[in-house]
mmCIF file with all atom_site columns, C-alpha atoms in Angstrom:
data_model
loop_
_atom_site.group_PDB
_atom_site.id
_atom_site.type_symbol
_atom_site.label_atom_id
_atom_site.label_alt_id
_atom_site.label_comp_id
_atom_site.label_asym_id
_atom_site.label_entity_id
_atom_site.label_seq_id
_atom_site.pdbx_PDB_ins_code
_atom_site.Cartn_x
_atom_site.Cartn_y
_atom_site.Cartn_z
_atom_site.occupancy
_atom_site.B_iso_or_equiv
_atom_site.pdbx_formal_charge
_atom_site.auth_seq_id
_atom_site.auth_comp_id
_atom_site.auth_asym_id
_atom_site.auth_atom_id
_atom_site.pdbx_PDB_model_num
ATOM 1   C CA . PHE A 1 1   ? -2.876  13.011  -3.423  1.00 0.00 ? 1   PHE A CA 1
ATOM 2   C CA . PHE A 1 2   ? -5.763  15.442  -3.714  1.00 0.00 ? 2   PHE A CA 1
ATOM 3   C CA . ARG A 1 3   ? -9.451  15.312  -4.530  1.00 0.00 ? 3   ARG A CA 1
ATOM 4   C CA . ASP A 1 4   ? -10.321 16.330  -8.071  1.00 0.00 ? 4   ASP A CA 1
ATOM 5   C CA . THR A 1 5   ? -13.585 17.777  -6.748  1.00 0.00 ? 5   THR A CA 1
ATOM 6   C CA . SER A 1 6   ? -11.516 20.633  -5.307  1.00 0.00 ? 6   SER A CA 1
ATOM 7   C CA . LEU A 1 7   ? -10.944 21.841  -8.888  1.00 0.00 ? 7   LEU A CA 1
ATOM 8   C CA . PRO A 1 8   ? -13.476 23.984  -10.787 1.00 0.00 ? 8   PRO A CA 1
ATOM 9   C CA . LEU A 1 9   ? -15.616 21.783  -13.013 1.00 0.00 ? 9   LEU A CA 1
ATOM 10  C CA . GLU A 1 10  ? -14.842 23.855  -16.110 1.00 0.00 ? 10  GLU A CA 1
ATOM 11  C CA . LEU A 1 11  ? -11.071 23.449  -15.576 1.00 0.00 ? 11  LEU A CA 1
ATOM 12  C CA . ARG A 1 12  ? -10.980 19.941  -14.116 1.00 0.00 ? 12  ARG A CA 1
ATOM 13  C CA . SER A 1 13  ? -10.433 18.016  -17.333 1.00 0.00 ? 13  SER A CA 1
ATOM 14  C CA . PHE A 1 14  ? -7.714  20.408  -18.498 1.00 0.00 ? 14  PHE A CA 1
ATOM 15  C CA . LEU A 1 15  ? -5.841  20.556  -15.184 1.00 0.00 ? 15  LEU A CA 1
ATOM 16  C CA . LEU A 1 16  ? -5.916  16.777  -14.746 1.00 0.00 ? 16  LEU A CA 1
ATOM 17  C CA . SER A 1 17  ? -4.781  16.087  -18.302 1.00 0.00 ? 17  SER A CA 1
ATOM 18  C CA . VAL A 1 18  ? -1.149  16.096  -17.168 1.00 0.00 ? 18  VAL A CA 1
ATOM 19  C CA . PHE A 1 19  ? -1.809  12.820  -15.312 1.00 0.00 ? 19  PHE A CA 1
ATOM 20  C CA . PRO A 1 20  ? -1.914  9.878   -17.724 1.00 0.00 ? 20  PRO A CA 1
ATOM 21  C CA . THR A 1 21  ? -4.741  7.371   -17.327 1.00 0.00 ? 21  THR A CA 1
ATOM 22  C CA . GLY A 1 22  ? -5.800  4.213   -19.116 1.00 0.00 ? 22  GLY A CA 1
ATOM 23  C CA . GLN A 1 23  ? -4.039  3.705   -22.425 1.00 0.00 ? 23  GLN A CA 1
ATOM 24  C CA . ASP A 1 24  ? -2.377  7.123   -22.067 1.00 0.00 ? 24  ASP A CA 1
ATOM 25  C CA . LEU A 1 25  ? -0.100  5.542   -19.462 1.00 0.00 ? 25  LEU A CA 1
ATOM 26  C CA . LEU A 1 26  ? 1.648   3.845   -22.358 1.00 0.00 ? 26  LEU A CA 1
ATOM 27  C CA . HIS A 1 27  ? 2.514   7.141   -24.023 1.00 0.00 ? 27  HIS A CA 1
ATOM 28  C CA . GLN A 1 28  ? 3.108   9.714   -21.299 1.00 0.00 ? 28  GLN A CA 1
ATOM 29  C CA . PRO A 1 29  ? 6.054   9.767   -18.889 1.00 0.00 ? 29  PRO A CA 1
ATOM 30  C CA . LEU A 1 30  ? 5.707   8.816   -15.237 1.00 0.00 ? 30  LEU A CA 1
ATOM 31  C CA . TYR A 1 31  ? 7.952   11.700  -14.349 1.00 0.00 ? 31  TYR A CA 1
ATOM 32  C CA . PHE A 1 32  ? 9.409   14.694  -16.164 1.00 0.00 ? 32  PHE A CA 1
ATOM 33  C CA . SER A 1 33  ? 13.112  15.343  -16.535 1.00 0.00 ? 33  SER A CA 1
ATOM 34  C CA . ASP A 1 34  ? 12.744  18.903  -17.843 1.00 0.00 ? 34  ASP A CA 1
ATOM 35  C CA . ALA A 1 35  ? 10.702  20.514  -15.053 1.00 0.00 ? 35  ALA A CA 1
ATOM 36  C CA . SER A 1 36  ? 13.423  22.697  -13.533 1.00 0.00 ? 36  SER A CA 1
ATOM 37  C CA . GLY A 1 37  ? 12.509  25.693  -15.697 1.00 0.00 ? 37  GLY A CA 1
ATOM 38  C CA . LEU A 1 38  ? 9.005   25.818  -14.257 1.00 0.00 ? 38  LEU A CA 1
ATOM 39  C CA . HIS A 1 39  ? 10.267  26.609  -10.726 1.00 0.00 ? 39  HIS A CA 1
ATOM 40  C CA . LEU A 1 40  ? 7.703   24.343  -9.090  1.00 0.00 ? 40  LEU A CA 1
ATOM 41  C CA . GLU A 1 41  ? 9.265   24.377  -5.606  1.00 0.00 ? 41  GLU A CA 1
ATOM 42  C CA . PRO A 1 42  ? 7.559   27.632  -4.494  1.00 0.00 ? 42  PRO A CA 1
ATOM 43  C CA . PHE A 1 43  ? 4.189   26.220  -5.536  1.00 0.00 ? 43  PHE A CA 1
ATOM 44  C CA . PHE A 1 44  ? 4.660   23.082  -3.452  1.00 0.00 ? 44  PHE A CA 1
ATOM 45  C CA . GLU A 1 45  ? 5.983   25.114  -0.533  1.00 0.00 ? 45  GLU A CA 1
ATOM 46  C CA . ALA A 1 46  ? 2.885   27.325  -0.692  1.00 0.00 ? 46  ALA A CA 1
ATOM 47  C CA . LEU A 1 47  ? 0.643   24.270  -0.649  1.00 0.00 ? 47  LEU A CA 1
ATOM 48  C CA . ILE A 1 48  ? 2.415   22.968  2.434   1.00 0.00 ? 48  ILE A CA 1
ATOM 49  C CA . ARG A 1 49  ? 2.075   26.334  4.173   1.00 0.00 ? 49  ARG A CA 1
ATOM 50  C CA . CYS A 1 50  ? -1.666  26.267  3.499   1.00 0.00 ? 50  CYS A CA 1
ATOM 51  C CA . LYS A 1 51  ? -1.949  23.180  5.690   1.00 0.00 ? 51  LYS A CA 1
ATOM 52  C CA . GLN A 1 52  ? -0.661  25.242  8.616   1.00 0.00 ? 52  GLN A CA 1
ATOM 53  C CA . LEU A 1 53  ? -3.395  27.859  8.279   1.00 0.00 ? 53  LEU A CA 1
ATOM 54  C CA . ASP A 1 54  ? -6.803  27.848  9.882   1.00 0.00 ? 54  ASP A CA 1
ATOM 55  C CA . PRO A 1 55  ? -8.971  25.464  7.781   1.00 0.00 ? 55  PRO A CA 1
ATOM 56  C CA . SER A 1 56  ? -11.473 28.224  6.997   1.00 0.00 ? 56  SER A CA 1
ATOM 57  C CA . ILE A 1 57  ? -8.709  29.991  5.057   1.00 0.00 ? 57  ILE A CA 1
ATOM 58  C CA . GLY A 1 58  ? -6.289  27.161  4.350   1.00 0.00 ? 58  GLY A CA 1
ATOM 59  C CA . ASN A 1 59  ? -8.721  25.039  2.338   1.00 0.00 ? 59  ASN A CA 1
ATOM 60  C CA . ALA A 1 60  ? -9.564  27.891  -0.034  1.00 0.00 ? 60  ALA A CA 1
ATOM 61  C CA . MET A 1 61  ? -5.893  28.814  -0.400  1.00 0.00 ? 61  MET A CA 1
ATOM 62  C CA . SER A 1 62  ? -4.977  25.165  -1.005  1.00 0.00 ? 62  SER A CA 1
ATOM 63  C CA . ALA A 1 63  ? -7.511  24.963  -3.832  1.00 0.00 ? 63  ALA A CA 1
ATOM 64  C CA . ALA A 1 64  ? -6.114  28.122  -5.432  1.00 0.00 ? 64  ALA A CA 1
ATOM 65  C CA . TYR A 1 65  ? -2.477  27.017  -5.202  1.00 0.00 ? 65  TYR A CA 1
ATOM 66  C CA . LEU A 1 66  ? -3.400  23.531  -6.382  1.00 0.00 ? 66  LEU A CA 1
ATOM 67  C CA . GLN A 1 67  ? -4.901  24.993  -9.554  1.00 0.00 ? 67  GLN A CA 1
ATOM 68  C CA . ALA A 1 68  ? -1.775  27.103  -10.098 1.00 0.00 ? 68  ALA A CA 1
ATOM 69  C CA . THR A 1 69  ? 0.508   24.107  -9.566  1.00 0.00 ? 69  THR A CA 1
ATOM 70  C CA . LEU A 1 70  ? -1.425  21.931  -11.995 1.00 0.00 ? 70  LEU A CA 1
ATOM 71  C CA . GLY A 1 71  ? -1.403  24.799  -14.486 1.00 0.00 ? 71  GLY A CA 1
ATOM 72  C CA . GLN A 1 72  ? 2.380   24.875  -14.314 1.00 0.00 ? 72  GLN A CA 1
ATOM 73  C CA . LEU A 1 73  ? 2.566   21.120  -14.812 1.00 0.00 ? 73  LEU A CA 1
ATOM 74  C CA . THR A 1 74  ? 0.418   21.242  -17.947 1.00 0.00 ? 74  THR A CA 1
ATOM 75  C CA . MET A 1 75  ? 3.150   23.334  -19.548 1.00 0.00 ? 75  MET A CA 1
ATOM 76  C CA . LEU A 1 76  ? 5.288   20.194  -19.632 1.00 0.00 ? 76  LEU A CA 1
ATOM 77  C CA . ARG A 1 77  ? 3.022   18.628  -22.206 1.00 0.00 ? 77  ARG A CA 1
ATOM 78  C CA . THR A 1 78  ? 4.257   18.781  -25.762 1.00 0.00 ? 78  THR A CA 1
ATOM 79  C CA . PRO A 1 79  ? 2.381   18.170  -29.030 1.00 0.00 ? 79  PRO A CA 1
ATOM 80  C CA . SER A 1 80  ? 5.193   16.033  -30.399 1.00 0.00 ? 80  SER A CA 1
ATOM 81  C CA . ALA A 1 81  ? 4.752   12.320  -30.982 1.00 0.00 ? 81  ALA A CA 1
ATOM 82  C CA . PRO A 1 82  ? 4.949   10.434  -27.691 1.00 0.00 ? 82  PRO A CA 1
ATOM 83  C CA . PRO A 1 83  ? 8.057   8.312   -27.169 1.00 0.00 ? 83  PRO A CA 1
ATOM 84  C CA . THR A 1 84  ? 7.748   4.572   -26.976 1.00 0.00 ? 84  THR A CA 1
ATOM 85  C CA . PRO A 1 85  ? 8.290   3.440   -23.382 1.00 0.00 ? 85  PRO A CA 1
ATOM 86  C CA . SER A 1 86  ? 11.392  1.407   -22.696 1.00 0.00 ? 86  SER A CA 1
ATOM 87  C CA . VAL A 1 87  ? 11.095  -2.189  -21.523 1.00 0.00 ? 87  VAL A CA 1
ATOM 88  C CA . LYS A 1 88  ? 11.775  -1.072  -17.956 1.00 0.00 ? 88  LYS A CA 1
ATOM 89  C CA . GLU A 1 89  ? 9.179   1.722   -18.138 1.00 0.00 ? 89  GLU A CA 1
ATOM 90  C CA . GLN A 1 90  ? 6.632   -0.676  -19.586 1.00 0.00 ? 90  GLN A CA 1
ATOM 91  C CA . ARG A 1 91  ? 7.225   -3.057  -16.694 1.00 0.00 ? 91  ARG A CA 1
ATOM 92  C CA . VAL A 1 92  ? 6.490   -0.295  -14.198 1.00 0.00 ? 92  VAL A CA 1
ATOM 93  C CA . LEU A 1 93  ? 3.382   0.751   -16.136 1.00 0.00 ? 93  LEU A CA 1
ATOM 94  C CA . ASP A 1 94  ? 2.120   -2.828  -16.055 1.00 0.00 ? 94  ASP A CA 1
ATOM 95  C CA . VAL A 1 95  ? 2.682   -3.007  -12.306 1.00 0.00 ? 95  VAL A CA 1
ATOM 96  C CA . LEU A 1 96  ? 0.915   0.341   -11.751 1.00 0.00 ? 96  LEU A CA 1
ATOM 97  C CA . HIS A 1 97  ? -2.077  -0.824  -13.790 1.00 0.00 ? 97  HIS A CA 1
ATOM 98  C CA . TYR A 1 98  ? -2.257  -3.989  -11.729 1.00 0.00 ? 98  TYR A CA 1
ATOM 99  C CA . LEU A 1 99  ? -1.944  -2.212  -8.376  1.00 0.00 ? 99  LEU A CA 1
ATOM 100 C CA . ASN A 1 100 ? -4.615  0.360   -9.247  1.00 0.00 ? 100 ASN A CA 1
ATOM 101 C CA . ASP A 1 101 ? -7.010  -2.364  -10.397 1.00 0.00 ? 101 ASP A CA 1
ATOM 102 C CA . HIS A 1 102 ? -6.490  -4.608  -7.344  1.00 0.00 ? 102 HIS A CA 1
ATOM 103 C CA . LEU A 1 103 ? -6.195  -2.208  -4.405  1.00 0.00 ? 103 LEU A CA 1
ATOM 104 C CA . GLU A 1 104 ? -8.662  -4.173  -2.305  1.00 0.00 ? 104 GLU A CA 1
ATOM 105 C CA . GLU A 1 105 ? -6.775  -7.455  -2.715  1.00 0.00 ? 105 GLU A CA 1
ATOM 106 C CA . ALA A 1 106 ? -3.879  -8.846  -0.704  1.00 0.00 ? 106 ALA A CA 1
ATOM 107 C CA . ILE A 1 107 ? -0.773  -7.817  -2.644  1.00 0.00 ? 107 ILE A CA 1
ATOM 108 C CA . SER A 1 108 ? 2.770   -8.661  -1.617  1.00 0.00 ? 108 SER A CA 1
ATOM 109 C CA . LEU A 1 109 ? 6.145   -8.130  -3.220  1.00 0.00 ? 109 LEU A CA 1
ATOM 110 C CA . ASP A 1 110 ? 6.411   -11.903 -3.512  1.00 0.00 ? 110 ASP A CA 1
ATOM 111 C CA . SER A 1 111 ? 3.143   -12.186 -5.432  1.00 0.00 ? 111 SER A CA 1
ATOM 112 C CA . LEU A 1 112 ? 4.069   -9.302  -7.737  1.00 0.00 ? 112 LEU A CA 1
ATOM 113 C CA . SER A 1 113 ? 7.492   -10.786 -8.334  1.00 0.00 ? 113 SER A CA 1
ATOM 114 C CA . ALA A 1 114 ? 5.924   -14.082 -9.368  1.00 0.00 ? 114 ALA A CA 1
ATOM 115 C CA . ARG A 1 115 ? 3.245   -12.416 -11.485 1.00 0.00 ? 115 ARG A CA 1
ATOM 116 C CA . PHE A 1 116 ? 5.647   -10.245 -13.491 1.00 0.00 ? 116 PHE A CA 1
ATOM 117 C CA . PHE A 1 117 ? 8.598   -12.659 -13.527 1.00 0.00 ? 117 PHE A CA 1
ATOM 118 C CA . LEU A 1 118 ? 10.963  -10.179 -11.900 1.00 0.00 ? 118 LEU A CA 1
ATOM 119 C CA . SER A 1 119 ? 13.127  -10.460 -8.813  1.00 0.00 ? 119 SER A CA 1
ATOM 120 C CA . LYS A 1 120 ? 11.749  -8.638  -5.787  1.00 0.00 ? 120 LYS A CA 1
ATOM 121 C CA . ASN A 1 121 ? 14.801  -6.405  -5.519  1.00 0.00 ? 121 ASN A CA 1
ATOM 122 C CA . TYR A 1 122 ? 14.747  -5.408  -9.205  1.00 0.00 ? 122 TYR A CA 1
ATOM 123 C CA . LEU A 1 123 ? 10.986  -4.835  -9.149  1.00 0.00 ? 123 LEU A CA 1
ATOM 124 C CA . ASN A 1 124 ? 11.153  -2.539  -6.133  1.00 0.00 ? 124 ASN A CA 1
ATOM 125 C CA . THR A 1 125 ? 14.193  -0.712  -7.559  1.00 0.00 ? 125 THR A CA 1
ATOM 126 C CA . ILE A 1 126 ? 12.679  0.153   -10.944 1.00 0.00 ? 126 ILE A CA 1
ATOM 127 C CA . PHE A 1 127 ? 9.360   1.055   -9.311  1.00 0.00 ? 127 PHE A CA 1
ATOM 128 C CA . LYS A 1 128 ? 11.031  3.488   -6.920  1.00 0.00 ? 128 LYS A CA 1
ATOM 129 C CA . GLU A 1 129 ? 13.116  4.999   -9.735  1.00 0.00 ? 129 GLU A CA 1
ATOM 130 C CA . ALA A 1 130 ? 9.942   5.700   -11.732 1.00 0.00 ? 130 ALA A CA 1
ATOM 131 C CA . THR A 1 131 ? 7.565   6.788   -8.978  1.00 0.00 ? 131 THR A CA 1
ATOM 132 C CA . GLY A 1 132 ? 9.752   8.020   -6.127  1.00 0.00 ? 132 GLY A CA 1
ATOM 133 C CA . THR A 1 133 ? 8.279   5.564   -3.634  1.00 0.00 ? 133 THR A CA 1
ATOM 134 C CA . THR A 1 134 ? 8.266   1.854   -2.866  1.00 0.00 ? 134 THR A CA 1
ATOM 135 C CA . ILE A 1 135 ? 5.491   -0.482  -3.936  1.00 0.00 ? 135 ILE A CA 1
ATOM 136 C CA . ALA A 1 136 ? 4.354   -0.808  -0.319  1.00 0.00 ? 136 ALA A CA 1
ATOM 137 C CA . GLY A 1 137 ? 4.383   2.963   0.141   1.00 0.00 ? 137 GLY A CA 1
ATOM 138 C CA . TYR A 1 138 ? 2.412   3.508   -3.070  1.00 0.00 ? 138 TYR A CA 1
ATOM 139 C CA . LEU A 1 139 ? -0.199  0.929   -2.111  1.00 0.00 ? 139 LEU A CA 1
ATOM 140 C CA . ASN A 1 140 ? -0.567  2.371   1.374   1.00 0.00 ? 140 ASN A CA 1
ATOM 141 C CA . HIS A 1 141 ? -1.131  5.918   0.119   1.00 0.00 ? 141 HIS A CA 1
ATOM 142 C CA . LYS A 1 142 ? -3.560  4.873   -2.613  1.00 0.00 ? 142 LYS A CA 1
ATOM 143 C CA . ARG A 1 143 ? -5.563  2.765   -0.176  1.00 0.00 ? 143 ARG A CA 1
ATOM 144 C CA . ILE A 1 144 ? -5.754  5.491   2.456   1.00 0.00 ? 144 ILE A CA 1
ATOM 145 C CA . ILE A 1 145 ? -6.858  8.154   -0.040  1.00 0.00 ? 145 ILE A CA 1
ATOM 146 C CA . ARG A 1 146 ? -9.459  5.741   -1.426  1.00 0.00 ? 146 ARG A CA 1
ATOM 147 C CA . ALA A 1 147 ? -10.631 4.960   2.123   1.00 0.00 ? 147 ALA A CA 1
ATOM 148 C CA . GLN A 1 148 ? -10.981 8.670   2.849   1.00 0.00 ? 148 GLN A CA 1
ATOM 149 C CA . GLN A 1 149 ? -13.236 9.070   -0.172  1.00 0.00 ? 149 GLN A CA 1
ATOM 150 C CA . LEU A 1 150 ? -15.368 6.178   1.084   1.00 0.00 ? 150 LEU A CA 1
ATOM 151 C CA . LEU A 1 151 ? -15.632 7.874   4.483   1.00 0.00 ? 151 LEU A CA 1
ATOM 152 C CA . PHE A 1 152 ? -16.727 11.072  2.730   1.00 0.00 ? 152 PHE A CA 1
ATOM 153 C CA . ASP A 1 153 ? -19.416 8.952   1.064   1.00 0.00 ? 153 ASP A CA 1
ATOM 154 C CA . GLY A 1 154 ? -20.703 7.763   4.442   1.00 0.00 ? 154 GLY A CA 1
ATOM 155 C CA . TYR A 1 155 ? -18.903 4.440   4.971   1.00 0.00 ? 155 TYR A CA 1
ATOM 156 C CA . ARG A 1 156 ? -18.038 3.371   8.494   1.00 0.00 ? 156 ARG A CA 1
ATOM 157 C CA . ALA A 1 157 ? -14.279 3.385   9.135   1.00 0.00 ? 157 ALA A CA 1
ATOM 158 C CA . THR A 1 158 ? -14.111 -0.392  9.574   1.00 0.00 ? 158 THR A CA 1
ATOM 159 C CA . ASP A 1 159 ? -15.971 -0.960  6.308   1.00 0.00 ? 159 ASP A CA 1
ATOM 160 C CA . ALA A 1 160 ? -13.777 1.535   4.455   1.00 0.00 ? 160 ALA A CA 1
ATOM 161 C CA . ALA A 1 161 ? -10.652 -0.182  5.773   1.00 0.00 ? 161 ALA A CA 1
ATOM 162 C CA . THR A 1 162 ? -11.868 -3.588  4.585   1.00 0.00 ? 162 THR A CA 1
ATOM 163 C CA . ALA A 1 163 ? -12.986 -2.215  1.217   1.00 0.00 ? 163 ALA A CA 1
ATOM 164 C CA . VAL A 1 164 ? -9.492  -0.967  0.373   1.00 0.00 ? 164 VAL A CA 1
ATOM 165 C CA . GLY A 1 165 ? -7.630  -4.106  1.428   1.00 0.00 ? 165 GLY A CA 1
ATOM 166 C CA . PHE A 1 166 ? -6.733  -3.641  5.106   1.00 0.00 ? 166 PHE A CA 1
ATOM 167 C CA . THR A 1 167 ? -7.277  -6.771  7.200   1.00 0.00 ? 167 THR A CA 1
ATOM 168 C CA . ASP A 1 168 ? -6.074  -5.162  10.441  1.00 0.00 ? 168 ASP A CA 1
ATOM 169 C CA . TYR A 1 169 ? -8.022  -2.086  11.545  1.00 0.00 ? 169 TYR A CA 1
ATOM 170 C CA . SER A 1 170 ? -5.278  -0.896  13.904  1.00 0.00 ? 170 SER A CA 1
ATOM 171 C CA . ALA A 1 171 ? -2.804  -0.882  10.992  1.00 0.00 ? 171 ALA A CA 1
ATOM 172 C CA . PHE A 1 172 ? -5.337  1.060   8.925   1.00 0.00 ? 172 PHE A CA 1
ATOM 173 C CA . PHE A 1 173 ? -5.858  3.573   11.733  1.00 0.00 ? 173 PHE A CA 1
ATOM 174 C CA . ARG A 1 174 ? -2.111  4.130   12.176  1.00 0.00 ? 174 ARG A CA 1
ATOM 175 C CA . SER A 1 175 ? -1.564  4.563   8.436   1.00 0.00 ? 175 SER A CA 1
ATOM 176 C CA . TYR A 1 176 ? -4.504  6.944   8.167   1.00 0.00 ? 176 TYR A CA 1
ATOM 177 C CA . GLU A 1 177 ? -3.194  9.179   10.938  1.00 0.00 ? 177 GLU A CA 1
ATOM 178 C CA . LYS A 1 178 ? 0.367   9.077   9.575   1.00 0.00 ? 178 LYS A CA 1
ATOM 179 C CA . ILE A 1 179 ? -0.603  9.961   6.005   1.00 0.00 ? 179 ILE A CA 1
ATOM 180 C CA . LEU A 1 180 ? -3.480  12.391  6.574   1.00 0.00 ? 180 LEU A CA 1
ATOM 181 C CA . GLY A 1 181 ? -2.595  13.749  9.994   1.00 0.00 ? 181 GLY A CA 1
ATOM 182 C CA . HIS A 1 182 ? -5.917  12.947  11.672  1.00 0.00 ? 182 HIS A CA 1
ATOM 183 C CA . SER A 1 183 ? -8.143  10.001  12.558  1.00 0.00 ? 183 SER A CA 1
ATOM 184 C CA . PRO A 1 184 ? -10.672 8.421   10.172  1.00 0.00 ? 184 PRO A CA 1
ATOM 185 C CA . SER A 1 185 ? -13.579 9.569   12.351  1.00 0.00 ? 185 SER A CA 1
ATOM 186 C CA . GLN A 1 186 ? -12.882 13.195  11.380  1.00 0.00 ? 186 GLN A CA 1
ATOM 187 C CA . ASP A 1 187 ? -13.636 12.448  7.738   1.00 0.00 ? 187 ASP A CA 1
ATOM 188 C CA . LYS A 1 188 ? -16.833 10.408  8.029   1.00 0.00 ? 188 LYS A CA 1
ATOM 189 C CA . GLY A 1 189 ? -19.429 12.141  5.883   1.00 0.00 ? 189 GLY A CA 1
ATOM 190 C CA . ASN A 1 190 ? -17.292 15.286  5.708   1.00 0.00 ? 190 ASN A CA 1
ATOM 191 C CA . PRO A 1 191 ? -16.114 15.893  2.110   1.00 0.00 ? 191 PRO A CA 1
ATOM 192 C CA . VAL A 1 192 ? -14.857 19.405  2.820   1.00 0.00 ? 192 VAL A CA 1
ATOM 193 C CA . SER A 1 193 ? -12.439 18.564  5.622   1.00 0.00 ? 193 SER A CA 1
ATOM 194 C CA . SER A 1 194 ? -9.373  18.839  3.423   1.00 0.00 ? 194 SER A CA 1
ATOM 195 C CA . VAL A 1 195 ? -8.379  19.741  -0.111  1.00 0.00 ? 195 VAL A CA 1
ATOM 196 C CA . LEU A 1 196 ? -4.769  18.674  -0.216  1.00 0.00 ? 196 LEU A CA 1
ATOM 197 C CA . PHE A 1 197 ? -3.250  15.518  1.167   1.00 0.00 ? 197 PHE A CA 1
ATOM 198 C CA . THR A 1 198 ? 0.485   15.748  1.842   1.00 0.00 ? 198 THR A CA 1
ATOM 199 C CA . PRO A 1 199 ? 2.233   12.369  2.214   1.00 0.00 ? 199 PRO A CA 1
ATOM 200 C CA . SER A 1 200 ? 4.347   11.921  5.324   1.00 0.00 ? 200 SER A CA 1
ATOM 201 C CA . HIS A 1 201 ? 7.971   10.866  4.862   1.00 0.00 ? 201 HIS A CA 1
#
């Protein structure tokens, strides 16, 4: 949950290559099982500490540590032939594609269950195993980050909330404050207010 514009233009494509998009989702893992050797914990801890600094310093430090963290993650890529996703992994990929393409629509576990012919319990279980969060949690974070970008672009908060699928502004406001730590009004037309977005758990 960060803005790619915080990365240097000349490095952006390279540093973001670790995140699969489009058809690459079919060939790259959703998570990595061999990351322990990279010692990523200190990088994430440093990013969290940056949020506690004065913004005039913290934002610049966040950008620097973000680049370092993404650099570490790119080391997980291998030139070997990509493995074929299992049936379970493919199911999760299909769900992720659908969620990302329909953020502004009303999506429920019931509707997803019917669409993908899976029980609600099984669907939520395999999704959480693959992504580390529930379907509802994933949707909420994606919508809030998308809404923040719309606010940066000059949208009114109510319009941004509607554009990303919230029908209740008070629910949007609460989610925004919980996830980003401040109200939507602080981000209207202000694309430099934050570099890193740390989900709340």
